[in-house]
């Protein structure tokens, strides 16, 4: 693939945003792509926003994605999808976890959580995939696997099925979580 693809992951601290981007990057590297990744943690340990940018192709010079240039945005929390929307290119894909995490300003009543987030996204994005990855992961046995469910949905959107993603996942998650994460990956690809 000569064309460089740009993927923006955005979520809240503790959702596994960084691990999902590391799994993606590792699989792409194994397949021979040039890959660049950057992460911004913000106040992640306090439930703040976490973003990771992954760019891959034949030759990538920077991990940073300019506004309007992301081929895919993977939002681990639906209001974060609204914040990231300016980065999505025309015709790009948006994969959204239909899940709410209320930030501190909302919890203390200083702000309100946006209403009808998914409806708003449907009006603005042509290629929108929504799934409740948290519920899917919880049904599989552990809500923490929601990141791999979302990764599976991303891989489906990118048509990157020539890579052995189960092997990549198995090499990067703890041994006790391998089977759960393989199931989560499959569930995301089928969502």
mmCIF file with all atom_site columns, C-alpha atoms in Angstrom:
data_model
loop_
_atom_site.group_PDB
_atom_site.id
_atom_site.type_symbol
_atom_site.label_atom_id
_atom_site.label_alt_id
_atom_site.label_comp_id
_atom_site.label_asym_id
_atom_site.label_entity_id
_atom_site.label_seq_id
_atom_site.pdbx_PDB_ins_code
_atom_site.Cartn_x
_atom_site.Cartn_y
_atom_site.Cartn_z
_atom_site.occupancy
_atom_site.B_iso_or_equiv
_atom_site.pdbx_formal_charge
_atom_site.auth_seq_id
_atom_site.auth_comp_id
_atom_site.auth_asym_id
_atom_site.auth_atom_id
_atom_site.pdbx_PDB_model_num
ATOM 1   C CA . UNK A 1 1   ? 0.000   0.000   0.000  1.00 0.00 ? 1   UNK A CA 1
ATOM 2   C CA . UNK A 1 2   ? 1.687   3.156   -1.202 1.00 0.00 ? 2   UNK A CA 1
ATOM 3   C CA . UNK A 1 3   ? -1.000  5.460   0.162  1.00 0.00 ? 3   UNK A CA 1
ATOM 4   C CA . UNK A 1 4   ? -0.540  6.422   3.802  1.00 0.00 ? 4   UNK A CA 1
ATOM 5   C CA . UNK A 1 5   ? -3.550  5.662   6.016  1.00 0.00 ? 5   UNK A CA 1
ATOM 6   C CA . UNK A 1 6   ? -4.232  7.645   9.178  1.00 0.00 ? 6   UNK A CA 1
ATOM 7   C CA . UNK A 1 7   ? -6.114  6.222   12.170 1.00 0.00 ? 7   UNK A CA 1
ATOM 8   C CA . UNK A 1 8   ? -7.086  8.277   15.224 1.00 0.00 ? 8   UNK A CA 1
ATOM 9   C CA . UNK A 1 9   ? -8.003  6.459   18.437 1.00 0.00 ? 9   UNK A CA 1
ATOM 10  C CA . UNK A 1 10  ? -9.747  8.530   21.106 1.00 0.00 ? 10  UNK A CA 1
ATOM 11  C CA . UNK A 1 11  ? -11.125 7.489   24.457 1.00 0.00 ? 11  UNK A CA 1
ATOM 12  C CA . UNK A 1 12  ? -10.993 7.954   28.181 1.00 0.00 ? 12  UNK A CA 1
ATOM 13  C CA . UNK A 1 13  ? -8.193  6.784   30.467 1.00 0.00 ? 13  UNK A CA 1
ATOM 14  C CA . UNK A 1 14  ? -8.538  3.121   31.382 1.00 0.00 ? 14  UNK A CA 1
ATOM 15  C CA . UNK A 1 15  ? -10.418 2.034   28.246 1.00 0.00 ? 15  UNK A CA 1
ATOM 16  C CA . UNK A 1 16  ? -7.421  0.417   26.550 1.00 0.00 ? 16  UNK A CA 1
ATOM 17  C CA . UNK A 1 17  ? -7.007  2.968   23.783 1.00 0.00 ? 17  UNK A CA 1
ATOM 18  C CA . UNK A 1 18  ? -3.220  2.701   23.800 1.00 0.00 ? 18  UNK A CA 1
ATOM 19  C CA . UNK A 1 19  ? -3.170  -1.112  23.809 1.00 0.00 ? 19  UNK A CA 1
ATOM 20  C CA . UNK A 1 20  ? -5.527  -1.194  20.804 1.00 0.00 ? 20  UNK A CA 1
ATOM 21  C CA . UNK A 1 21  ? -3.237  1.149   18.874 1.00 0.00 ? 21  UNK A CA 1
ATOM 22  C CA . UNK A 1 22  ? -0.179  -0.928  19.840 1.00 0.00 ? 22  UNK A CA 1
ATOM 23  C CA . UNK A 1 23  ? -1.864  -4.116  18.580 1.00 0.00 ? 23  UNK A CA 1
ATOM 24  C CA . UNK A 1 24  ? -2.726  -2.371  15.296 1.00 0.00 ? 24  UNK A CA 1
ATOM 25  C CA . UNK A 1 25  ? 0.812   -1.001  14.927 1.00 0.00 ? 25  UNK A CA 1
ATOM 26  C CA . UNK A 1 26  ? 2.451   -4.362  15.691 1.00 0.00 ? 26  UNK A CA 1
ATOM 27  C CA . UNK A 1 27  ? 0.310   -6.204  13.144 1.00 0.00 ? 27  UNK A CA 1
ATOM 28  C CA . UNK A 1 28  ? 1.043   -3.619  10.467 1.00 0.00 ? 28  UNK A CA 1
ATOM 29  C CA . UNK A 1 29  ? 4.789   -3.732  11.216 1.00 0.00 ? 29  UNK A CA 1
ATOM 30  C CA . UNK A 1 30  ? 4.785   -7.539  10.940 1.00 0.00 ? 30  UNK A CA 1
ATOM 31  C CA . UNK A 1 31  ? 3.098   -7.209  7.561  1.00 0.00 ? 31  UNK A CA 1
ATOM 32  C CA . UNK A 1 32  ? 5.850   -4.900  6.295  1.00 0.00 ? 32  UNK A CA 1
ATOM 33  C CA . UNK A 1 33  ? 4.227   -1.492  6.561  1.00 0.00 ? 33  UNK A CA 1
ATOM 34  C CA . UNK A 1 34  ? 6.109   1.567   7.744  1.00 0.00 ? 34  UNK A CA 1
ATOM 35  C CA . UNK A 1 35  ? 4.220   2.592   10.902 1.00 0.00 ? 35  UNK A CA 1
ATOM 36  C CA . UNK A 1 36  ? 4.396   5.693   13.076 1.00 0.00 ? 36  UNK A CA 1
ATOM 37  C CA . UNK A 1 37  ? 2.448   6.087   16.314 1.00 0.00 ? 37  UNK A CA 1
ATOM 38  C CA . UNK A 1 38  ? 2.047   8.907   18.820 1.00 0.00 ? 38  UNK A CA 1
ATOM 39  C CA . UNK A 1 39  ? 0.087   9.039   22.076 1.00 0.00 ? 39  UNK A CA 1
ATOM 40  C CA . UNK A 1 40  ? -1.280  11.860  24.185 1.00 0.00 ? 40  UNK A CA 1
ATOM 41  C CA . UNK A 1 41  ? -2.410  10.908  27.660 1.00 0.00 ? 41  UNK A CA 1
ATOM 42  C CA . UNK A 1 42  ? -3.827  14.198  28.954 1.00 0.00 ? 42  UNK A CA 1
ATOM 43  C CA . UNK A 1 43  ? -5.283  13.532  32.387 1.00 0.00 ? 43  UNK A CA 1
ATOM 44  C CA . UNK A 1 44  ? -5.850  9.880   31.531 1.00 0.00 ? 44  UNK A CA 1
ATOM 45  C CA . UNK A 1 45  ? -5.326  8.600   35.056 1.00 0.00 ? 45  UNK A CA 1
ATOM 46  C CA . UNK A 1 46  ? -8.196  10.856  36.168 1.00 0.00 ? 46  UNK A CA 1
ATOM 47  C CA . UNK A 1 47  ? -10.645 9.760   33.489 1.00 0.00 ? 47  UNK A CA 1
ATOM 48  C CA . UNK A 1 48  ? -9.433  12.334  30.984 1.00 0.00 ? 48  UNK A CA 1
ATOM 49  C CA . UNK A 1 49  ? -9.098  12.016  27.244 1.00 0.00 ? 49  UNK A CA 1
ATOM 50  C CA . UNK A 1 50  ? -6.515  9.755   25.616 1.00 0.00 ? 50  UNK A CA 1
ATOM 51  C CA . UNK A 1 51  ? -5.662  10.008  21.923 1.00 0.00 ? 51  UNK A CA 1
ATOM 52  C CA . UNK A 1 52  ? -3.378  7.865   19.840 1.00 0.00 ? 52  UNK A CA 1
ATOM 53  C CA . UNK A 1 53  ? -2.508  8.476   16.227 1.00 0.00 ? 53  UNK A CA 1
ATOM 54  C CA . UNK A 1 54  ? -1.338  5.654   13.959 1.00 0.00 ? 54  UNK A CA 1
ATOM 55  C CA . UNK A 1 55  ? -0.206  6.230   10.391 1.00 0.00 ? 55  UNK A CA 1
ATOM 56  C CA . UNK A 1 56  ? 0.934   3.462   8.059  1.00 0.00 ? 56  UNK A CA 1
ATOM 57  C CA . UNK A 1 57  ? 1.871   2.878   4.444  1.00 0.00 ? 57  UNK A CA 1
ATOM 58  C CA . UNK A 1 58  ? 4.948   2.370   2.282  1.00 0.00 ? 58  UNK A CA 1
ATOM 59  C CA . UNK A 1 59  ? 6.760   5.365   3.819  1.00 0.00 ? 59  UNK A CA 1
ATOM 60  C CA . UNK A 1 60  ? 5.466   7.474   6.710  1.00 0.00 ? 60  UNK A CA 1
ATOM 61  C CA . UNK A 1 61  ? 7.310   10.572  7.862  1.00 0.00 ? 61  UNK A CA 1
ATOM 62  C CA . UNK A 1 62  ? 5.220   11.687  10.840 1.00 0.00 ? 62  UNK A CA 1
ATOM 63  C CA . UNK A 1 63  ? 2.747   10.074  13.236 1.00 0.00 ? 63  UNK A CA 1
ATOM 64  C CA . UNK A 1 64  ? 0.686   13.251  13.496 1.00 0.00 ? 64  UNK A CA 1
ATOM 65  C CA . UNK A 1 65  ? -2.679  13.568  11.782 1.00 0.00 ? 65  UNK A CA 1
ATOM 66  C CA . UNK A 1 66  ? -3.849  16.988  10.630 1.00 0.00 ? 66  UNK A CA 1
ATOM 67  C CA . UNK A 1 67  ? -7.475  18.050  10.957 1.00 0.00 ? 67  UNK A CA 1
ATOM 68  C CA . UNK A 1 68  ? -9.549  16.672  8.107  1.00 0.00 ? 68  UNK A CA 1
ATOM 69  C CA . UNK A 1 69  ? -7.019  13.925  7.275  1.00 0.00 ? 69  UNK A CA 1
ATOM 70  C CA . UNK A 1 70  ? -7.975  10.856  9.388  1.00 0.00 ? 70  UNK A CA 1
ATOM 71  C CA . UNK A 1 71  ? -9.145  7.920   7.279  1.00 0.00 ? 71  UNK A CA 1
ATOM 72  C CA . UNK A 1 72  ? -10.711 6.329   10.354 1.00 0.00 ? 72  UNK A CA 1
ATOM 73  C CA . UNK A 1 73  ? -11.496 7.532   13.855 1.00 0.00 ? 73  UNK A CA 1
ATOM 74  C CA . UNK A 1 74  ? -12.126 4.936   16.548 1.00 0.00 ? 74  UNK A CA 1
ATOM 75  C CA . UNK A 1 75  ? -13.978 6.531   19.466 1.00 0.00 ? 75  UNK A CA 1
ATOM 76  C CA . UNK A 1 76  ? -14.028 4.470   22.654 1.00 0.00 ? 76  UNK A CA 1
ATOM 77  C CA . UNK A 1 77  ? -16.653 6.812   24.166 1.00 0.00 ? 77  UNK A CA 1
ATOM 78  C CA . UNK A 1 78  ? -19.368 8.497   22.122 1.00 0.00 ? 78  UNK A CA 1
ATOM 79  C CA . UNK A 1 79  ? -18.926 12.115  23.253 1.00 0.00 ? 79  UNK A CA 1
ATOM 80  C CA . UNK A 1 80  ? -15.215 11.777  22.436 1.00 0.00 ? 80  UNK A CA 1
ATOM 81  C CA . UNK A 1 81  ? -16.319 11.022  18.855 1.00 0.00 ? 81  UNK A CA 1
ATOM 82  C CA . UNK A 1 82  ? -17.854 14.498  18.669 1.00 0.00 ? 82  UNK A CA 1
ATOM 83  C CA . UNK A 1 83  ? -14.600 16.076  19.878 1.00 0.00 ? 83  UNK A CA 1
ATOM 84  C CA . UNK A 1 84  ? -12.550 14.165  17.312 1.00 0.00 ? 84  UNK A CA 1
ATOM 85  C CA . UNK A 1 85  ? -14.868 14.750  14.350 1.00 0.00 ? 85  UNK A CA 1
ATOM 86  C CA . UNK A 1 86  ? -12.863 17.691  12.913 1.00 0.00 ? 86  UNK A CA 1
ATOM 87  C CA . UNK A 1 87  ? -10.019 15.216  12.226 1.00 0.00 ? 87  UNK A CA 1
ATOM 88  C CA . UNK A 1 88  ? -12.114 12.925  10.002 1.00 0.00 ? 88  UNK A CA 1
ATOM 89  C CA . UNK A 1 89  ? -11.569 13.373  6.289  1.00 0.00 ? 89  UNK A CA 1
ATOM 90  C CA . UNK A 1 90  ? -14.446 13.629  3.833  1.00 0.00 ? 90  UNK A CA 1
ATOM 91  C CA . UNK A 1 91  ? -15.677 10.078  3.231  1.00 0.00 ? 91  UNK A CA 1
ATOM 92  C CA . UNK A 1 92  ? -13.717 8.716   6.206  1.00 0.00 ? 92  UNK A CA 1
ATOM 93  C CA . UNK A 1 93  ? -14.980 6.030   8.588  1.00 0.00 ? 93  UNK A CA 1
ATOM 94  C CA . UNK A 1 94  ? -16.035 6.617   12.181 1.00 0.00 ? 94  UNK A CA 1
ATOM 95  C CA . UNK A 1 95  ? -16.213 3.616   14.527 1.00 0.00 ? 95  UNK A CA 1
ATOM 96  C CA . UNK A 1 96  ? -18.010 4.555   17.757 1.00 0.00 ? 96  UNK A CA 1
ATOM 97  C CA . UNK A 1 97  ? -18.490 2.713   21.011 1.00 0.00 ? 97  UNK A CA 1
ATOM 98  C CA . UNK A 1 98  ? -22.100 3.567   21.935 1.00 0.00 ? 98  UNK A CA 1
ATOM 99  C CA . UNK A 1 99  ? -21.094 3.988   25.567 1.00 0.00 ? 99  UNK A CA 1
ATOM 100 C CA . UNK A 1 100 ? -21.082 6.939   27.977 1.00 0.00 ? 100 UNK A CA 1
ATOM 101 C CA . UNK A 1 101 ? -18.473 7.908   30.527 1.00 0.00 ? 101 UNK A CA 1
ATOM 102 C CA . UNK A 1 102 ? -19.372 11.142  32.264 1.00 0.00 ? 102 UNK A CA 1
ATOM 103 C CA . UNK A 1 103 ? -16.351 13.399  32.844 1.00 0.00 ? 103 UNK A CA 1
ATOM 104 C CA . UNK A 1 104 ? -15.846 15.178  36.165 1.00 0.00 ? 104 UNK A CA 1
ATOM 105 C CA . UNK A 1 105 ? -17.438 18.503  35.042 1.00 0.00 ? 105 UNK A CA 1
ATOM 106 C CA . UNK A 1 106 ? -20.629 16.578  34.187 1.00 0.00 ? 106 UNK A CA 1
ATOM 107 C CA . UNK A 1 107 ? -20.509 14.597  37.431 1.00 0.00 ? 107 UNK A CA 1
ATOM 108 C CA . UNK A 1 108 ? -20.286 17.759  39.542 1.00 0.00 ? 108 UNK A CA 1
ATOM 109 C CA . UNK A 1 109 ? -22.987 19.534  37.531 1.00 0.00 ? 109 UNK A CA 1
ATOM 110 C CA . UNK A 1 110 ? -20.744 22.180  35.948 1.00 0.00 ? 110 UNK A CA 1
ATOM 111 C CA . UNK A 1 111 ? -21.515 20.877  32.433 1.00 0.00 ? 111 UNK A CA 1
ATOM 112 C CA . UNK A 1 112 ? -24.069 18.587  30.857 1.00 0.00 ? 112 UNK A CA 1
ATOM 113 C CA . UNK A 1 113 ? -23.436 15.486  28.770 1.00 0.00 ? 113 UNK A CA 1
ATOM 114 C CA . UNK A 1 114 ? -24.268 16.065  25.080 1.00 0.00 ? 114 UNK A CA 1
ATOM 115 C CA . UNK A 1 115 ? -27.715 14.860  24.045 1.00 0.00 ? 115 UNK A CA 1
ATOM 116 C CA . UNK A 1 116 ? -28.401 12.532  21.107 1.00 0.00 ? 116 UNK A CA 1
ATOM 117 C CA . UNK A 1 117 ? -24.724 12.004  20.292 1.00 0.00 ? 117 UNK A CA 1
ATOM 118 C CA . UNK A 1 118 ? -25.300 9.082   17.906 1.00 0.00 ? 118 UNK A CA 1
ATOM 119 C CA . UNK A 1 119 ? -28.087 10.956  16.078 1.00 0.00 ? 119 UNK A CA 1
ATOM 120 C CA . UNK A 1 120 ? -25.801 13.944  15.691 1.00 0.00 ? 120 UNK A CA 1
ATOM 121 C CA . UNK A 1 121 ? -23.004 11.748  14.326 1.00 0.00 ? 121 UNK A CA 1
ATOM 122 C CA . UNK A 1 122 ? -25.395 10.090  11.837 1.00 0.00 ? 122 UNK A CA 1
ATOM 123 C CA . UNK A 1 123 ? -26.184 13.535  10.413 1.00 0.00 ? 123 UNK A CA 1
ATOM 124 C CA . UNK A 1 124 ? -22.506 14.391  9.957  1.00 0.00 ? 124 UNK A CA 1
ATOM 125 C CA . UNK A 1 125 ? -20.780 11.128  8.998  1.00 0.00 ? 125 UNK A CA 1
ATOM 126 C CA . UNK A 1 126 ? -21.514 9.009   5.945  1.00 0.00 ? 126 UNK A CA 1
ATOM 127 C CA . UNK A 1 127 ? -19.491 5.936   7.000  1.00 0.00 ? 127 UNK A CA 1
ATOM 128 C CA . UNK A 1 128 ? -20.536 5.415   10.618 1.00 0.00 ? 128 UNK A CA 1
ATOM 129 C CA . UNK A 1 129 ? -20.252 2.157   12.549 1.00 0.00 ? 129 UNK A CA 1
ATOM 130 C CA . UNK A 1 130 ? -21.779 2.129   16.025 1.00 0.00 ? 130 UNK A CA 1
ATOM 131 C CA . UNK A 1 131 ? -21.610 -0.750  18.450 1.00 0.00 ? 131 UNK A CA 1
ATOM 132 C CA . UNK A 1 132 ? -21.772 -1.158  22.195 1.00 0.00 ? 132 UNK A CA 1
ATOM 133 C CA . UNK A 1 133 ? -18.305 -2.671  22.540 1.00 0.00 ? 133 UNK A CA 1
ATOM 134 C CA . UNK A 1 134 ? -18.512 -2.416  26.329 1.00 0.00 ? 134 UNK A CA 1
ATOM 135 C CA . UNK A 1 135 ? -21.652 -4.595  26.399 1.00 0.00 ? 135 UNK A CA 1
ATOM 136 C CA . UNK A 1 136 ? -20.188 -7.062  23.889 1.00 0.00 ? 136 UNK A CA 1
ATOM 137 C CA . UNK A 1 137 ? -17.006 -7.373  25.982 1.00 0.00 ? 137 UNK A CA 1
ATOM 138 C CA . UNK A 1 138 ? -18.987 -7.667  29.206 1.00 0.00 ? 138 UNK A CA 1
ATOM 139 C CA . UNK A 1 139 ? -21.079 -10.470 27.651 1.00 0.00 ? 139 UNK A CA 1
ATOM 140 C CA . UNK A 1 140 ? -17.812 -12.220 26.737 1.00 0.00 ? 140 UNK A CA 1
ATOM 141 C CA . UNK A 1 141 ? -16.668 -12.010 30.356 1.00 0.00 ? 141 UNK A CA 1
ATOM 142 C CA . UNK A 1 142 ? -14.749 -8.760  30.883 1.00 0.00 ? 142 UNK A CA 1
ATOM 143 C CA . UNK A 1 143 ? -15.615 -5.177  29.923 1.00 0.00 ? 143 UNK A CA 1
ATOM 144 C CA . UNK A 1 144 ? -11.886 -4.417  29.596 1.00 0.00 ? 144 UNK A CA 1
ATOM 145 C CA . UNK A 1 145 ? -11.876 -6.298  26.271 1.00 0.00 ? 145 UNK A CA 1
ATOM 146 C CA . UNK A 1 146 ? -13.959 -3.509  24.695 1.00 0.00 ? 146 UNK A CA 1
ATOM 147 C CA . UNK A 1 147 ? -10.766 -2.115  23.177 1.00 0.00 ? 147 UNK A CA 1
ATOM 148 C CA . UNK A 1 148 ? -10.196 -5.314  21.197 1.00 0.00 ? 148 UNK A CA 1
ATOM 149 C CA . UNK A 1 149 ? -13.867 -5.406  20.141 1.00 0.00 ? 149 UNK A CA 1
ATOM 150 C CA . UNK A 1 150 ? -13.404 -1.899  18.714 1.00 0.00 ? 150 UNK A CA 1
ATOM 151 C CA . UNK A 1 151 ? -10.123 -2.945  17.103 1.00 0.00 ? 151 UNK A CA 1
ATOM 152 C CA . UNK A 1 152 ? -11.983 -5.774  15.351 1.00 0.00 ? 152 UNK A CA 1
ATOM 153 C CA . UNK A 1 153 ? -14.555 -3.297  14.001 1.00 0.00 ? 153 UNK A CA 1
ATOM 154 C CA . UNK A 1 154 ? -11.703 -1.072  12.777 1.00 0.00 ? 154 UNK A CA 1
ATOM 155 C CA . UNK A 1 155 ? -9.966  -3.966  11.016 1.00 0.00 ? 155 UNK A CA 1
ATOM 156 C CA . UNK A 1 156 ? -13.230 -4.790  9.246  1.00 0.00 ? 156 UNK A CA 1
ATOM 157 C CA . UNK A 1 157 ? -13.548 -1.154  8.084  1.00 0.00 ? 157 UNK A CA 1
ATOM 158 C CA . UNK A 1 158 ? -9.933  -1.175  6.820  1.00 0.00 ? 158 UNK A CA 1
ATOM 159 C CA . UNK A 1 159 ? -10.166 -4.617  5.123  1.00 0.00 ? 159 UNK A CA 1
ATOM 160 C CA . UNK A 1 160 ? -6.922  -5.704  6.798  1.00 0.00 ? 160 UNK A CA 1
ATOM 161 C CA . UNK A 1 161 ? -7.798  -9.390  6.960  1.00 0.00 ? 161 UNK A CA 1
ATOM 162 C CA . UNK A 1 162 ? -4.546  -10.614 5.384  1.00 0.00 ? 162 UNK A CA 1
ATOM 163 C CA . UNK A 1 163 ? -2.805  -10.212 8.753  1.00 0.00 ? 163 UNK A CA 1
ATOM 164 C CA . UNK A 1 164 ? -3.060  -12.886 11.479 1.00 0.00 ? 164 UNK A CA 1
ATOM 165 C CA . UNK A 1 165 ? -4.583  -10.561 14.072 1.00 0.00 ? 165 UNK A CA 1
ATOM 166 C CA . UNK A 1 166 ? -5.255  -13.344 16.574 1.00 0.00 ? 166 UNK A CA 1
ATOM 167 C CA . UNK A 1 167 ? -1.513  -14.050 16.683 1.00 0.00 ? 167 UNK A CA 1
ATOM 168 C CA . UNK A 1 168 ? -0.736  -10.352 17.175 1.00 0.00 ? 168 UNK A CA 1
ATOM 169 C CA . UNK A 1 169 ? -3.316  -10.040 19.971 1.00 0.00 ? 169 UNK A CA 1
ATOM 170 C CA . UNK A 1 170 ? -1.973  -13.215 21.617 1.00 0.00 ? 170 UNK A CA 1
ATOM 171 C CA . UNK A 1 171 ? 1.532   -11.757 21.679 1.00 0.00 ? 171 UNK A CA 1
ATOM 172 C CA . UNK A 1 172 ? 0.498   -8.471  23.340 1.00 0.00 ? 172 UNK A CA 1
ATOM 173 C CA . UNK A 1 173 ? -2.108  -9.358  25.972 1.00 0.00 ? 173 UNK A CA 1
ATOM 174 C CA . UNK A 1 174 ? -1.477  -11.282 29.220 1.00 0.00 ? 174 UNK A CA 1
ATOM 175 C CA . UNK A 1 175 ? -1.654  -15.069 28.736 1.00 0.00 ? 175 UNK A CA 1
ATOM 176 C CA . UNK A 1 176 ? -4.742  -15.388 30.953 1.00 0.00 ? 176 UNK A CA 1
ATOM 177 C CA . UNK A 1 177 ? -6.603  -12.951 28.665 1.00 0.00 ? 177 UNK A CA 1
ATOM 178 C CA . UNK A 1 178 ? -5.680  -14.429 25.263 1.00 0.00 ? 178 UNK A CA 1
ATOM 179 C CA . UNK A 1 179 ? -8.875  -16.430 24.645 1.00 0.00 ? 179 UNK A CA 1
ATOM 180 C CA . UNK A 1 180 ? -11.126 -13.592 25.807 1.00 0.00 ? 180 UNK A CA 1
ATOM 181 C CA . UNK A 1 181 ? -9.354  -11.148 23.504 1.00 0.00 ? 181 UNK A CA 1
ATOM 182 C CA . UNK A 1 182 ? -9.511  -13.523 20.525 1.00 0.00 ? 182 UNK A CA 1
ATOM 183 C CA . UNK A 1 183 ? -13.273 -13.742 21.074 1.00 0.00 ? 183 UNK A CA 1
ATOM 184 C CA . UNK A 1 184 ? -13.472 -9.955  21.429 1.00 0.00 ? 184 UNK A CA 1
ATOM 185 C CA . UNK A 1 185 ? -11.562 -9.460  18.171 1.00 0.00 ? 185 UNK A CA 1
ATOM 186 C CA . UNK A 1 186 ? -13.899 -11.835 16.326 1.00 0.00 ? 186 UNK A CA 1
ATOM 187 C CA . UNK A 1 187 ? -16.991 -10.178 17.836 1.00 0.00 ? 187 UNK A CA 1
ATOM 188 C CA . UNK A 1 188 ? -15.764 -6.760  16.694 1.00 0.00 ? 188 UNK A CA 1
ATOM 189 C CA . UNK A 1 189 ? -15.080 -7.998  13.170 1.00 0.00 ? 189 UNK A CA 1
ATOM 190 C CA . UNK A 1 190 ? -18.595 -9.447  13.021 1.00 0.00 ? 190 UNK A CA 1
ATOM 191 C CA . UNK A 1 191 ? -20.365 -6.410  14.522 1.00 0.00 ? 191 UNK A CA 1
#
